[in-house]
Amino acid sequence: MSGVTWVYIMLGLYIVYAFYWGIKGYVTEKTSSGYAIGGRSIPFIAFLMAATAASFSGWTFIGHPGLIWRDGLAYAFASFYVLTIPITGAFFAKRNWLLGKRYGFITPGDMYAYYFNSEAARWLTVLTAFLYSMFYTAVQLMASAALFHWVAGVPVIFGAIFMAFICWFYVCSGGMKASAWVGVLQFILLVGGIIILGYYVITSEAIGGWKAFSDHVNALDKRFLDVPRVINWGIGAAKGEVAWTAVMCLTYMFALMGIQSSPAFTMWNFGQKSPAPLAWQQTFMSTFVVGFALFYFTAFQGMGAKVLELQGVLKFTKDSDVVPILMKTYLPPFVLGIVFMGAIAAIHSTAAPYINTGGSILLRDVYWRYIRKQQASHSEQIWVNRILATVVTAAALIVGLNSTAALVILGALATAFGFVQYIYLMGVHWGFRFPAVGANLGMLAGMVAVFLTYYVWPNPLSMHSAFWGVFAAIVVAYLCRGVGVKDDAETIKRQNEIRAFLDSIDSPTPAGRTWRNAMKWVVPIWYFFAIGPACIWGNNAFSFAGFPPLWSWQIAWWILGIIMMWALCFKAEMSTCTQVMLERAEKDKMIVVKEA
Amino acid sequence: MGVLQPENITVINQERRNLTMKPEDLWMIGIVAFCILFTATFGWGLWG
């Protein structure tokens, strides 16, 4: 059978699995929160795998190797997002769950509006969620259409509509829990697909195994093997150099830290049955399993494509062509079907949660609260939620099909906007003291700064817009405090009550506190050396097993990063829970959000 | 040395339990060892 036949067979099996969970959710989910956040009962294994799959989009599968081909090993520092995405979860996820459980929050807007006693916080979060969901979903759907076109020859418009339909069906019919259970399979396909493709590239006849590959890579132009400089004192990259200065590597990771601080992920935390999977997801599934796929196998694909291009074996015109061409050239028919599904799974695993949470946030924060004045039944909410999720999907498709050139920009803006949500999360979960007005103005200033430093003056000092966004947000928030803006008595009372609750239920043990104090030094030091200014030393520091120096640096700091995440999540107790905590969370309720 | 009394054995067992590594510690050690060995396989020529 041909590769295309296997592609359709695998796609058929995948559709059966996805639709099964969609229809099952349609039959079983009967409440608004049951549909929107899985009834706060997403089980351990489903969250463990689905949250990991959702964190790493189709762009990881298709775009990441392509950019390594284009920019070389300096860009491969982006693989460190296997650690920087879940580290946001280590900071906030457990406390998201605790507050969701106690106060009955369904959307992040509920939480921020309650804590800051300000509906402006809700609206800014709705705006972030809508932009994020629409643009990020658009990027995913168009990527799936492009791949479908490359591999099976399906026209892009038809492919985009077909791929959107699959995702839309299981999300709209089954809600968050269906999305989570489909995510389990998607995680396996995603990681398996990356590893398989990398393996076939490195062992292909044209490359000839590791020794030959290593010799070719080490002989490449320095442009593809080095970080060009620590910082560029100007706008964007220095002339003739790749954009990936050391500070760009660092601040780009800040942008991707925005994935788990985005409204969608906060809702996923509300949907968990318990916080028990968090530490395992952050340390092992994300940092180790996905890291294993990225640090070795995507780099094989990207650098392999460069070697094959220089040998005249393959020709690539743009970075997004790299993975589809490698797939078509080096994979046997059956394996092509598997890897194609890996790519589609990666794309859907990200699009689905954003469609689901985008619809739910519009439903709860706009329709239910402002249009129906908190008077709609469960059934009405579920059906309107489905309609709004359809609107998000349709908007994503329209944006995707009509403004392809702007898509990459819009997708990157989305994650940077997500990172600006740190301003709210820092206040709610860790008691950073700035007034509600400061938090809202800071959020607004951060979004404006992201837009300006991405679009108008791209990357000042060669630093990503996500950095400038959060920098502006923090400066504005504290300026408001500095000029004497104060919260009213009701707001202060709410905030003190939440602080007292979190301090009583989530204080570390003496051993945990010691680890936390150590991690306050260890984490910044790791950032500084692994992906910060000191990563320039990786150009010549050491080399092992045939890997060029910068690649060796990345592998060594990734392994140290696994140890750091283990210490942070488990030993410093940032993501662990105790039986006492779980029992208290079940009983100690103070519901402030009406569900229906 | 006198004979250990049951209550002392309980205390010793309790201390031993406190010293025992947790599953996440074993996983971390195993994974780091795997990563180092896997990287080394390239140097050993197992990948051609």
JSON list of C-alpha atoms in Angstrom, two decimals, chain A residues 233-369:
[
{"chain": "A", "resi": 233, "resn": "TRP", "atom": "CA", "xyz": [22.57, 47.28, 21.18]},
{"chain": "A", "resi": 234, "resn": "GLY", "atom": "CA", "xyz": [19.96, 48.24, 18.63]},
{"chain": "A", "resi": 235, "resn": "ILE", "atom": "CA", "xyz": [16.66, 47.12, 17.16]},
{"chain": "A", "resi": 236, "resn": "GLY", "atom": "CA", "xyz": [16.54, 43.38, 16.37]},
{"chain": "A", "resi": 237, "resn": "ALA", "atom": "CA", "xyz": [19.51, 41.32, 15.23]},
{"chain": "A", "resi": 238, "resn": "ALA", "atom": "CA", "xyz": [22.87, 42.71, 14.09]},
{"chain": "A", "resi": 239, "resn": "LYS", "atom": "CA", "xyz": [23.25, 42.95, 10.32]},
{"chain": "A", "resi": 240, "resn": "GLY", "atom": "CA", "xyz": [24.15, 39.63, 8.69]},
{"chain": "A", "resi": 241, "resn": "GLU", "atom": "CA", "xyz": [23.58, 37.60, 11.86]},
{"chain": "A", "resi": 242, "resn": "VAL", "atom": "CA", "xyz": [20.78, 35.30, 12.98]},
{"chain": "A", "resi": 243, "resn": "ALA", "atom": "CA", "xyz": [18.33, 36.77, 15.50]},
{"chain": "A", "resi": 244, "resn": "TRP", "atom": "CA", "xyz": [19.34, 34.37, 18.27]},
{"chain": "A", "resi": 245, "resn": "THR", "atom": "CA", "xyz": [21.58, 36.41, 20.53]},
{"chain": "A", "resi": 246, "resn": "ALA", "atom": "CA", "xyz": [21.93, 35.02, 24.05]},
{"chain": "A", "resi": 247, "resn": "VAL", "atom": "CA", "xyz": [19.35, 37.47, 25.42]},
{"chain": "A", "resi": 248, "resn": "MET", "atom": "CA", "xyz": [16.96, 36.63, 22.56]},
{"chain": "A", "resi": 249, "resn": "CYS", "atom": "CA", "xyz": [17.24, 32.92, 23.47]},
{"chain": "A", "resi": 250, "resn": "LEU", "atom": "CA", "xyz": [16.42, 33.87, 27.06]},
{"chain": "A", "resi": 251, "resn": "THR", "atom": "CA", "xyz": [13.52, 36.22, 26.36]},
{"chain": "A", "resi": 252, "resn": "TYR", "atom": "CA", "xyz": [12.04, 33.95, 23.69]},
{"chain": "A", "resi": 253, "resn": "MET", "atom": "CA", "xyz": [11.73, 31.38, 26.45]},
{"chain": "A", "resi": 254, "resn": "PHE", "atom": "CA", "xyz": [9.82, 34.02, 28.45]},
{"chain": "A", "resi": 255, "resn": "ALA", "atom": "CA", "xyz": [7.29, 34.19, 25.60]},
{"chain": "A", "resi": 256, "resn": "LEU", "atom": "CA", "xyz": [6.79, 30.45, 25.73]},
{"chain": "A", "resi": 257, "resn": "MET", "atom": "CA", "xyz": [6.42, 30.57, 29.52]},
{"chain": "A", "resi": 258, "resn": "GLY", "atom": "CA", "xyz": [3.20, 32.39, 28.61]},
{"chain": "A", "resi": 259, "resn": "ILE", "atom": "CA", "xyz": [1.65, 29.14, 27.37]},
{"chain": "A", "resi": 260, "resn": "GLN", "atom": "CA", "xyz": [0.95, 27.82, 30.87]},
{"chain": "A", "resi": 261, "resn": "SER", "atom": "CA", "xyz": [-0.01, 31.25, 32.23]},
{"chain": "A", "resi": 262, "resn": "SER", "atom": "CA", "xyz": [-2.55, 31.72, 29.44]},
{"chain": "A", "resi": 263, "resn": "PRO", "atom": "CA", "xyz": [-6.26, 31.73, 30.36]},
{"chain": "A", "resi": 264, "resn": "ALA", "atom": "CA", "xyz": [-6.66, 28.33, 28.68]},
{"chain": "A", "resi": 265, "resn": "PHE", "atom": "CA", "xyz": [-4.16, 26.59, 30.93]},
{"chain": "A", "resi": 266, "resn": "THR", "atom": "CA", "xyz": [-5.54, 28.25, 34.06]},
{"chain": "A", "resi": 267, "resn": "MET", "atom": "CA", "xyz": [-8.90, 26.69, 33.14]},
{"chain": "A", "resi": 268, "resn": "TRP", "atom": "CA", "xyz": [-7.23, 23.33, 32.67]},
{"chain": "A", "resi": 269, "resn": "ASN", "atom": "CA", "xyz": [-5.90, 23.60, 36.22]},
{"chain": "A", "resi": 270, "resn": "PHE", "atom": "CA", "xyz": [-9.45, 24.26, 37.45]},
{"chain": "A", "resi": 271, "resn": "GLY", "atom": "CA", "xyz": [-10.52, 21.11, 35.60]},
{"chain": "A", "resi": 272, "resn": "GLN", "atom": "CA", "xyz": [-8.06, 18.72, 37.26]},
{"chain": "A", "resi": 273, "resn": "LYS", "atom": "CA", "xyz": [-9.36, 16.13, 39.68]},
{"chain": "A", "resi": 274, "resn": "SER", "atom": "CA", "xyz": [-6.37, 16.78, 41.94]},
{"chain": "A", "resi": 275, "resn": "PRO", "atom": "CA", "xyz": [-3.00, 18.52, 41.69]},
{"chain": "A", "resi": 276, "resn": "ALA", "atom": "CA", "xyz": [-1.22, 15.15, 42.06]},
{"chain": "A", "resi": 277, "resn": "PRO", "atom": "CA", "xyz": [-0.11, 14.89, 38.39]},
{"chain": "A", "resi": 278, "resn": "LEU", "atom": "CA", "xyz": [1.42, 18.37, 38.27]},
{"chain": "A", "resi": 279, "resn": "ALA", "atom": "CA", "xyz": [4.93, 17.59, 39.49]},
{"chain": "A", "resi": 280, "resn": "TRP", "atom": "CA", "xyz": [5.11, 14.47, 37.31]},
{"chain": "A", "resi": 281, "resn": "GLN", "atom": "CA", "xyz": [3.86, 16.33, 34.25]},
{"chain": "A", "resi": 282, "resn": "GLN", "atom": "CA", "xyz": [6.28, 19.21, 34.75]},
{"chain": "A", "resi": 283, "resn": "THR", "atom": "CA", "xyz": [9.41, 17.25, 35.62]},
{"chain": "A", "resi": 284, "resn": "PHE", "atom": "CA", "xyz": [9.18, 14.01, 33.73]},
{"chain": "A", "resi": 285, "resn": "MET", "atom": "CA", "xyz": [6.61, 14.17, 30.94]},
{"chain": "A", "resi": 286, "resn": "SER", "atom": "CA", "xyz": [7.52, 17.62, 29.73]},
{"chain": "A", "resi": 287, "resn": "THR", "atom": "CA", "xyz": [11.14, 18.23, 30.68]},
{"chain": "A", "resi": 288, "resn": "PHE", "atom": "CA", "xyz": [12.35, 14.67, 30.15]},
{"chain": "A", "resi": 289, "resn": "VAL", "atom": "CA", "xyz": [10.09, 12.94, 27.60]},
{"chain": "A", "resi": 290, "resn": "VAL", "atom": "CA", "xyz": [9.49, 15.87, 25.25]},
{"chain": "A", "resi": 291, "resn": "GLY", "atom": "CA", "xyz": [13.03, 17.11, 25.92]},
{"chain": "A", "resi": 292, "resn": "PHE", "atom": "CA", "xyz": [14.38, 13.74, 24.82]},
{"chain": "A", "resi": 293, "resn": "ALA", "atom": "CA", "xyz": [12.47, 14.06, 21.54]},
{"chain": "A", "resi": 294, "resn": "LEU", "atom": "CA", "xyz": [13.54, 17.66, 20.95]},
{"chain": "A", "resi": 295, "resn": "PHE", "atom": "CA", "xyz": [17.19, 17.83, 22.04]},
{"chain": "A", "resi": 296, "resn": "TYR", "atom": "CA", "xyz": [18.14, 14.83, 19.93]},
{"chain": "A", "resi": 297, "resn": "PHE", "atom": "CA", "xyz": [15.54, 14.06, 17.28]},
{"chain": "A", "resi": 298, "resn": "THR", "atom": "CA", "xyz": [14.23, 17.44, 16.12]},
{"chain": "A", "resi": 299, "resn": "ALA", "atom": "CA", "xyz": [17.85, 18.56, 15.97]},
{"chain": "A", "resi": 300, "resn": "PHE", "atom": "CA", "xyz": [18.61, 15.51, 13.80]},
{"chain": "A", "resi": 301, "resn": "GLN", "atom": "CA", "xyz": [15.82, 16.62, 11.49]},
{"chain": "A", "resi": 302, "resn": "GLY", "atom": "CA", "xyz": [16.84, 20.28, 11.32]},
{"chain": "A", "resi": 303, "resn": "MET", "atom": "CA", "xyz": [20.61, 19.84, 11.10]},
{"chain": "A", "resi": 304, "resn": "GLY", "atom": "CA", "xyz": [20.10, 16.75, 8.91]},
{"chain": "A", "resi": 305, "resn": "ALA", "atom": "CA", "xyz": [18.10, 18.87, 6.47]},
{"chain": "A", "resi": 306, "resn": "LYS", "atom": "CA", "xyz": [20.95, 21.39, 6.38]},
{"chain": "A", "resi": 307, "resn": "VAL", "atom": "CA", "xyz": [23.51, 18.66, 5.65]},
{"chain": "A", "resi": 308, "resn": "LEU", "atom": "CA", "xyz": [21.29, 17.12, 2.94]},
{"chain": "A", "resi": 309, "resn": "GLU", "atom": "CA", "xyz": [20.75, 20.54, 1.38]},
{"chain": "A", "resi": 310, "resn": "LEU", "atom": "CA", "xyz": [24.48, 21.31, 1.28]},
{"chain": "A", "resi": 311, "resn": "GLN", "atom": "CA", "xyz": [25.14, 17.90, -0.27]},
{"chain": "A", "resi": 312, "resn": "GLY", "atom": "CA", "xyz": [22.59, 18.74, -2.97]},
{"chain": "A", "resi": 313, "resn": "VAL", "atom": "CA", "xyz": [20.35, 15.79, -2.01]},
{"chain": "A", "resi": 314, "resn": "LEU", "atom": "CA", "xyz": [17.30, 17.86, -1.05]},
{"chain": "A", "resi": 315, "resn": "LYS", "atom": "CA", "xyz": [16.17, 21.40, -1.72]},
{"chain": "A", "resi": 316, "resn": "PHE", "atom": "CA", "xyz": [14.10, 23.50, 0.66]},
{"chain": "A", "resi": 317, "resn": "THR", "atom": "CA", "xyz": [12.62, 26.87, -0.16]},
{"chain": "A", "resi": 318, "resn": "LYS", "atom": "CA", "xyz": [11.27, 27.76, 3.27]},
{"chain": "A", "resi": 319, "resn": "ASP", "atom": "CA", "xyz": [11.46, 26.44, 6.83]},
{"chain": "A", "resi": 320, "resn": "SER", "atom": "CA", "xyz": [7.87, 25.10, 6.90]},
{"chain": "A", "resi": 321, "resn": "ASP", "atom": "CA", "xyz": [8.72, 22.75, 4.00]},
{"chain": "A", "resi": 322, "resn": "VAL", "atom": "CA", "xyz": [11.48, 20.93, 5.86]},
{"chain": "A", "resi": 323, "resn": "VAL", "atom": "CA", "xyz": [9.48, 18.37, 7.86]},
{"chain": "A", "resi": 324, "resn": "PRO", "atom": "CA", "xyz": [6.97, 17.48, 5.09]},
{"chain": "A", "resi": 325, "resn": "ILE", "atom": "CA", "xyz": [9.82, 16.95, 2.58]},
{"chain": "A", "resi": 326, "resn": "LEU", "atom": "CA", "xyz": [11.81, 14.82, 5.05]},
{"chain": "A", "resi": 327, "resn": "MET", "atom": "CA", "xyz": [8.66, 12.77, 5.75]},
{"chain": "A", "resi": 328, "resn": "LYS", "atom": "CA", "xyz": [7.90, 12.17, 2.08]},
{"chain": "A", "resi": 329, "resn": "THR", "atom": "CA", "xyz": [11.52, 11.38, 1.21]},
{"chain": "A", "resi": 330, "resn": "TYR", "atom": "CA", "xyz": [12.66, 9.10, 4.03]},
{"chain": "A", "resi": 331, "resn": "LEU", "atom": "CA", "xyz": [9.65, 7.38, 5.60]},
{"chain": "A", "resi": 332, "resn": "PRO", "atom": "CA", "xyz": [8.34, 4.01, 4.38]},
{"chain": "A", "resi": 333, "resn": "PRO", "atom": "CA", "xyz": [4.56, 3.97, 3.65]},
{"chain": "A", "resi": 334, "resn": "PHE", "atom": "CA", "xyz": [3.27, 2.59, 6.97]},
{"chain": "A", "resi": 335, "resn": "VAL", "atom": "CA", "xyz": [5.61, 4.78, 9.00]},
{"chain": "A", "resi": 336, "resn": "LEU", "atom": "CA", "xyz": [4.53, 7.82, 6.96]},
{"chain": "A", "resi": 337, "resn": "GLY", "atom": "CA", "xyz": [0.97, 7.18, 8.13]},
{"chain": "A", "resi": 338, "resn": "ILE", "atom": "CA", "xyz": [2.08, 7.03, 11.78]},
{"chain": "A", "resi": 339, "resn": "VAL", "atom": "CA", "xyz": [4.26, 10.15, 11.61]},
{"chain": "A", "resi": 340, "resn": "PHE", "atom": "CA", "xyz": [1.59, 12.09, 9.69]},
{"chain": "A", "resi": 341, "resn": "MET", "atom": "CA", "xyz": [-0.83, 11.31, 12.50]},
{"chain": "A", "resi": 342, "resn": "GLY", "atom": "CA", "xyz": [1.84, 12.46, 14.98]},
{"chain": "A", "resi": 343, "resn": "ALA", "atom": "CA", "xyz": [1.91, 15.84, 13.28]},
{"chain": "A", "resi": 344, "resn": "ILE", "atom": "CA", "xyz": [-1.87, 16.11, 13.10]},
{"chain": "A", "resi": 345, "resn": "ALA", "atom": "CA", "xyz": [-2.12, 15.01, 16.74]},
{"chain": "A", "resi": 346, "resn": "ALA", "atom": "CA", "xyz": [0.36, 17.71, 17.75]},
{"chain": "A", "resi": 347, "resn": "ILE", "atom": "CA", "xyz": [-1.70, 20.31, 15.91]},
{"chain": "A", "resi": 348, "resn": "HIS", "atom": "CA", "xyz": [-5.08, 19.18, 17.25]},
{"chain": "A", "resi": 349, "resn": "SER", "atom": "CA", "xyz": [-3.79, 18.73, 20.80]},
{"chain": "A", "resi": 350, "resn": "THR", "atom": "CA", "xyz": [-3.14, 22.46, 20.92]},
{"chain": "A", "resi": 351, "resn": "ALA", "atom": "CA", "xyz": [-6.08, 23.70, 18.88]},
{"chain": "A", "resi": 352, "resn": "ALA", "atom": "CA", "xyz": [-8.65, 21.69, 20.86]},
{"chain": "A", "resi": 353, "resn": "PRO", "atom": "CA", "xyz": [-8.01, 23.16, 24.34]},
{"chain": "A", "resi": 354, "resn": "TYR", "atom": "CA", "xyz": [-7.97, 26.69, 22.95]},
{"chain": "A", "resi": 355, "resn": "ILE", "atom": "CA", "xyz": [-11.26, 26.20, 21.08]},
{"chain": "A", "resi": 356, "resn": "ASN", "atom": "CA", "xyz": [-12.78, 24.62, 24.19]},
{"chain": "A", "resi": 357, "resn": "THR", "atom": "CA", "xyz": [-11.59, 27.24, 26.69]},
{"chain": "A", "resi": 358, "resn": "GLY", "atom": "CA", "xyz": [-12.13, 30.13, 24.28]},
{"chain": "A", "resi": 359, "resn": "GLY", "atom": "CA", "xyz": [-15.80, 29.16, 23.93]},
{"chain": "A", "resi": 360, "resn": "SER", "atom": "CA", "xyz": [-16.19, 28.56, 27.68]},
{"chain": "A", "resi": 361, "resn": "ILE", "atom": "CA", "xyz": [-14.66, 31.92, 28.62]},
{"chain": "A", "resi": 362, "resn": "LEU", "atom": "CA", "xyz": [-16.91, 33.78, 26.18]},
{"chain": "A", "resi": 363, "resn": "LEU", "atom": "CA", "xyz": [-19.88, 31.86, 27.56]},
{"chain": "A", "resi": 364, "resn": "ARG", "atom": "CA", "xyz": [-19.22, 32.36, 31.27]},
{"chain": "A", "resi": 365, "resn": "ASP", "atom": "CA", "xyz": [-17.62, 35.80, 31.31]},
{"chain": "A", "resi": 366, "resn": "VAL", "atom": "CA", "xyz": [-19.75, 37.49, 28.65]},
{"chain": "A", "resi": 367, "resn": "TYR", "atom": "CA", "xyz": [-22.96, 35.61, 27.78]},
{"chain": "A", "resi": 368, "resn": "TRP", "atom": "CA", "xyz": [-23.85, 34.17, 31.16]},
{"chain": "A", "resi": 369, "resn": "ARG", "atom": "CA", "xyz": [-22.68, 37.08, 33.32]}
]
